[in-house]
mmCIF file of C-alpha atoms in Angstrom:
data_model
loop_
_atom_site.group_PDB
_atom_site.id
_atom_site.type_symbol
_atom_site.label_atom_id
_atom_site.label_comp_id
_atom_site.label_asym_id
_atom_site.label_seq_id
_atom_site.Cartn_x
_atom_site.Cartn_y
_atom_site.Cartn_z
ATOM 1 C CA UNK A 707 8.174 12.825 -59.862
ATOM 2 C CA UNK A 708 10.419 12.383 -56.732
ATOM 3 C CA UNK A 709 13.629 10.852 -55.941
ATOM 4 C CA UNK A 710 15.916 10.513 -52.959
ATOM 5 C CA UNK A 711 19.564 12.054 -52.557
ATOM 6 C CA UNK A 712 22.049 11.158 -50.496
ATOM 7 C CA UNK A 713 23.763 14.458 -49.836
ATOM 8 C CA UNK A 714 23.499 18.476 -50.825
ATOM 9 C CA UNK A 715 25.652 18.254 -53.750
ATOM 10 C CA UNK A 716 23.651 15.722 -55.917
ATOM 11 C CA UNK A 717 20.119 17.226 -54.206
ATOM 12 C CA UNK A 718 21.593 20.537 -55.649
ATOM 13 C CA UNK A 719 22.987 20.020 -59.329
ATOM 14 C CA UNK A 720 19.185 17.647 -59.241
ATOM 15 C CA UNK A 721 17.365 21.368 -58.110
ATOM 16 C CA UNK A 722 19.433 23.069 -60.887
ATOM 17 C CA UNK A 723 18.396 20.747 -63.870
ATOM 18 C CA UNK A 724 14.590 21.740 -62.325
ATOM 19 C CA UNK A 725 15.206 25.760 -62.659
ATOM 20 C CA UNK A 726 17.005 25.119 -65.999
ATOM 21 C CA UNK A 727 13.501 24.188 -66.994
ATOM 22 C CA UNK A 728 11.355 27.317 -65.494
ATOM 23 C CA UNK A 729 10.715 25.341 -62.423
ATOM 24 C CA UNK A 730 10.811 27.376 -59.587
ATOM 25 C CA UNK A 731 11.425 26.531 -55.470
ATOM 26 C CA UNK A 732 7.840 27.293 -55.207
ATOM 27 C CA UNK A 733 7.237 24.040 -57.519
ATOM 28 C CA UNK A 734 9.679 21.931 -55.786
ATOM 29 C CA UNK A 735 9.142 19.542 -52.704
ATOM 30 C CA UNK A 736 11.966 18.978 -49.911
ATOM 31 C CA UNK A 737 11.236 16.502 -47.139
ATOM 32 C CA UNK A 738 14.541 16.020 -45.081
ATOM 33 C CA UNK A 739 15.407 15.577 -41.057
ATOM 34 C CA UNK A 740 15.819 18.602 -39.267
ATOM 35 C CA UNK A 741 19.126 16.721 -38.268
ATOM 36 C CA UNK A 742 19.907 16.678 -42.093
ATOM 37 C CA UNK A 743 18.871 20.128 -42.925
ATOM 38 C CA UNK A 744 21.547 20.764 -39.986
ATOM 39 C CA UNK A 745 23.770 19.477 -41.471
ATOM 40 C CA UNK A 746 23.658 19.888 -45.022
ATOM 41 C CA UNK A 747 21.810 23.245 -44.956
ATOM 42 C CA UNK A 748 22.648 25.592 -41.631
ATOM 43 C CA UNK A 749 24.569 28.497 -40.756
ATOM 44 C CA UNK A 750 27.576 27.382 -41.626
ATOM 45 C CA UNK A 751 26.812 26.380 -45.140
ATOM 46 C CA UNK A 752 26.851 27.755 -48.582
ATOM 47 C CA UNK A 753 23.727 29.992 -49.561
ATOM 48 C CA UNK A 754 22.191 28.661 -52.486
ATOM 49 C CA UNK A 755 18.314 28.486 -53.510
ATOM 50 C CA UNK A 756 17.758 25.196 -52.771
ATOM 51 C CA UNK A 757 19.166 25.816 -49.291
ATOM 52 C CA UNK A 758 16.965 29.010 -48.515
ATOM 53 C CA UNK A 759 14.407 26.782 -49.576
ATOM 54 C CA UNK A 760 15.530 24.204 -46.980
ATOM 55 C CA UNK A 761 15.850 26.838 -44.017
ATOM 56 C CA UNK A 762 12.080 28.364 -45.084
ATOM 57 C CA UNK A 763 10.807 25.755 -42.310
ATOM 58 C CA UNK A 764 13.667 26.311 -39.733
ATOM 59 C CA UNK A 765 12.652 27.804 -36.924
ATOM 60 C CA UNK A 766 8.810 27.979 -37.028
ATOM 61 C CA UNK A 767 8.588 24.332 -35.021
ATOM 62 C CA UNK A 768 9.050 25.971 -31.842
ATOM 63 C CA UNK A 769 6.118 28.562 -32.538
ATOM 64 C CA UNK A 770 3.664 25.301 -33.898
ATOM 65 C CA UNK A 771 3.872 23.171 -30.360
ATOM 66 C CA UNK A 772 3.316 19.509 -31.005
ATOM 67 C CA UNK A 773 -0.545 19.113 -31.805
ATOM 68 C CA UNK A 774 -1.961 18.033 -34.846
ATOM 69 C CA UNK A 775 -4.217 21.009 -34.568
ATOM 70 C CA UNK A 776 -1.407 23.673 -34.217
ATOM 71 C CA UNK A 777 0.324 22.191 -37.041
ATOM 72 C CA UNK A 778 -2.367 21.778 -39.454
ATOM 73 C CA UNK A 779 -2.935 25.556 -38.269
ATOM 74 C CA UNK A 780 0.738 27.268 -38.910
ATOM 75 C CA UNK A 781 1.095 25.381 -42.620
ATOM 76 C CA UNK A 782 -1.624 27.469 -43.175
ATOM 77 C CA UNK A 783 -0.247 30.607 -41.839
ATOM 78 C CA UNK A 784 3.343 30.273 -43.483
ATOM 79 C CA UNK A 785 2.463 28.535 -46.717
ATOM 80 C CA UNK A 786 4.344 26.597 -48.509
ATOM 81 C CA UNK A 787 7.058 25.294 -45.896
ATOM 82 C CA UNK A 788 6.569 23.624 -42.216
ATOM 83 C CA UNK A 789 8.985 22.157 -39.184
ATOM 84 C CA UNK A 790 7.144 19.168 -38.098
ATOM 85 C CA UNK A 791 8.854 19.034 -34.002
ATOM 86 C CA UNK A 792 6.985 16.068 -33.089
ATOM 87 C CA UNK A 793 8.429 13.597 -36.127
ATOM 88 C CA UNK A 794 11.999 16.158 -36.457
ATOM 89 C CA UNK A 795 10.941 16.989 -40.199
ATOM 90 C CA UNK A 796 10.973 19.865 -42.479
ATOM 91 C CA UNK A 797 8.961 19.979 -45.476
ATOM 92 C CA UNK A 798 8.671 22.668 -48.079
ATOM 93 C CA UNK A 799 6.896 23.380 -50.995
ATOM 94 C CA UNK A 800 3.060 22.501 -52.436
ATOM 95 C CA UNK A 801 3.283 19.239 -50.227
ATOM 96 C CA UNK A 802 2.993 21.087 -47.451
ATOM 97 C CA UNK A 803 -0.097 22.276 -48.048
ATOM 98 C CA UNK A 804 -1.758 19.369 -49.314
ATOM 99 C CA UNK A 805 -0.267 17.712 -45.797
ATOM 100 C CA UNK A 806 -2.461 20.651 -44.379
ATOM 101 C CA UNK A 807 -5.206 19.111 -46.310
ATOM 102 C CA UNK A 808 -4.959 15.545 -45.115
ATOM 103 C CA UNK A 809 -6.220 16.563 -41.502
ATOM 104 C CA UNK A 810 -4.959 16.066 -38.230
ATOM 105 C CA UNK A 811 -5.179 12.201 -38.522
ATOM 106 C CA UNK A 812 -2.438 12.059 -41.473
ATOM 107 C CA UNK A 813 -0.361 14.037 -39.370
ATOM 108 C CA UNK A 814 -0.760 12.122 -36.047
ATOM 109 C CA UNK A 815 -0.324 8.859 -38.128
ATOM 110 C CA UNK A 816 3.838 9.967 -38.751
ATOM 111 C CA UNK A 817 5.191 10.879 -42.099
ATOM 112 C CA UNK A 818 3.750 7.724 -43.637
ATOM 113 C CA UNK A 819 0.252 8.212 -42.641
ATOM 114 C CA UNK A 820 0.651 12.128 -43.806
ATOM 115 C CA UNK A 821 2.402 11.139 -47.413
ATOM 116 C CA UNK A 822 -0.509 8.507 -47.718
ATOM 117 C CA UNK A 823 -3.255 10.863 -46.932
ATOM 118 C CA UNK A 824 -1.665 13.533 -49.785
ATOM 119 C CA UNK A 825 -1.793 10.923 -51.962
ATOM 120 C CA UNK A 826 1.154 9.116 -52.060
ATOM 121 C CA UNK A 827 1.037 5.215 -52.097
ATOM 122 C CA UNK A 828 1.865 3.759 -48.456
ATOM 123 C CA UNK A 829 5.159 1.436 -49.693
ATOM 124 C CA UNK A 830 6.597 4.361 -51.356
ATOM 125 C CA UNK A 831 6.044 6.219 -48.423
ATOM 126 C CA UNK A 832 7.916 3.747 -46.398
ATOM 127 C CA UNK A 833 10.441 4.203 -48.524
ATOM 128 C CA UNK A 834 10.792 7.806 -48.231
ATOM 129 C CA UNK A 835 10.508 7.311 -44.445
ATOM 130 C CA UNK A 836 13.158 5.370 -44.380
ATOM 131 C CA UNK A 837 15.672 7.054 -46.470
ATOM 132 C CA UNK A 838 14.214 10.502 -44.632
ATOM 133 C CA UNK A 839 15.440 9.286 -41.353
ATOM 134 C CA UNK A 840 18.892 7.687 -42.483
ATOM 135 C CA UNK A 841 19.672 10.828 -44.034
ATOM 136 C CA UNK A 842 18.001 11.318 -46.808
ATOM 137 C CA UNK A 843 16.709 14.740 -48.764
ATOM 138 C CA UNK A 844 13.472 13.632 -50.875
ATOM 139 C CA UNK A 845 12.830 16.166 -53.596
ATOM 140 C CA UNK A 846 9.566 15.855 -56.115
ATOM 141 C CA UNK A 847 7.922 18.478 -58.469
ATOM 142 C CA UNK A 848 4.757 17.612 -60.655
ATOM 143 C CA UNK A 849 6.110 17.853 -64.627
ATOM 144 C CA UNK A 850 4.131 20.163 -66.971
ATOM 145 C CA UNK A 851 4.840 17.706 -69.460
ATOM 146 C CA UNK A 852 6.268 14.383 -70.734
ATOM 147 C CA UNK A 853 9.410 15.996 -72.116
ATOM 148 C CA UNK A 854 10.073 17.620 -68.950
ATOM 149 C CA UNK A 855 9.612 14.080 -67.194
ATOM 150 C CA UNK A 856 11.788 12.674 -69.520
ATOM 151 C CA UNK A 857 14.749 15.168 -68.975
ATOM 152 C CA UNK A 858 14.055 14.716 -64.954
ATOM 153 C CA UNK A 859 13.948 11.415 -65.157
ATOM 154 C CA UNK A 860 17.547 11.029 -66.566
ATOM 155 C CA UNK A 861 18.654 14.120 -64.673
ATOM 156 C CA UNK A 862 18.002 12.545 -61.108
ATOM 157 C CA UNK A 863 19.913 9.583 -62.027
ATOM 158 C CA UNK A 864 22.469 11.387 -63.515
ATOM 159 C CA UNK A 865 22.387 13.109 -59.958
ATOM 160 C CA UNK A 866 22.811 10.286 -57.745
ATOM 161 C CA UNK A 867 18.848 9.686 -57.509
ATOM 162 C CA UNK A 868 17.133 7.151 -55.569
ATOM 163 C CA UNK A 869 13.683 5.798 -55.897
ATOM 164 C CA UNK A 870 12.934 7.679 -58.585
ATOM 165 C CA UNK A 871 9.081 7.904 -59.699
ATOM 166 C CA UNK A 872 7.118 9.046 -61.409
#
């Protein structure tokens, strides 16, 4: 399931409906700008969970370089959170990896090509290009059940979700 919010506030009070659950940060995907993670998440901000989740990424672009190769190679030395220099993104959680898993070619192909090589359909990864680079923080986690997909579901719009899926 994944939706797109607009600002920290509504990403956060989404992040806190997923924790009320069991749902932990290391179950929960955050694609964002580094220019958004700037500005919603950086020094100056307030230190919350989903925000050390959004700085896990900061600061390891400038020891991955720009290659494919070097990328692919420090997701899997940190785990579960990467900067991605080259297209100004930060991504954390399982995604990660699997974007580890899609090989240099998803990665060299832009977001789009790397969210279509993990498995997500190309127009919704438009979409989530799109709303990444106006400003956007994407957030997804995989249910463990329908109820919990239900109560998701209505808690992202209740949020201020975008796009949601599922």
């Amino acid at each position: 399931m994944t939706s797109t919010f607009r600002d920290r506030a509504s990403a956060e009070r989404a992040y806190d409906s997923l924790s009320s659950r069991g749902y932990t940060k290391d179950d929960v995907n955050l694609l964002m700008s580094d220019d958004t993670r700037k500005t919603h998440f950086g020094d100056n901000t307030a230190d919350t969970e989903l925000g050390s989740k959004a700085m896990e990424g900061a600061g390891v672009g400038s020891a991955i370089g720009g290659t494919a190769g070097a990328v692919i190679g420090a997701i899997a030395a940190i785990g579960t959170s990467v900067a991605l220099p080259g297209l100004g993104l930060i991504i954390a959680g399982p995604l990660a990896a699997a974007l580890a898993g899609a090989g240099a070619g998803g990665l060299t192909g832009g977001l789009v090509g790397a969210l279509v090589g993990s498995g997500i359909p190309e127009e919704r990864a438009a979409e989530y290009e799109h709303d990444i680079k106006n400003g956007g923080i994407v957030m997804g986690v995989k249910p463990r059940n329908d109820e919990d997909a239900r109560h998701f579901q209505e808690e992202f719009r209740r949020n201020n979700g975008d796009r949601i899926y599922y």
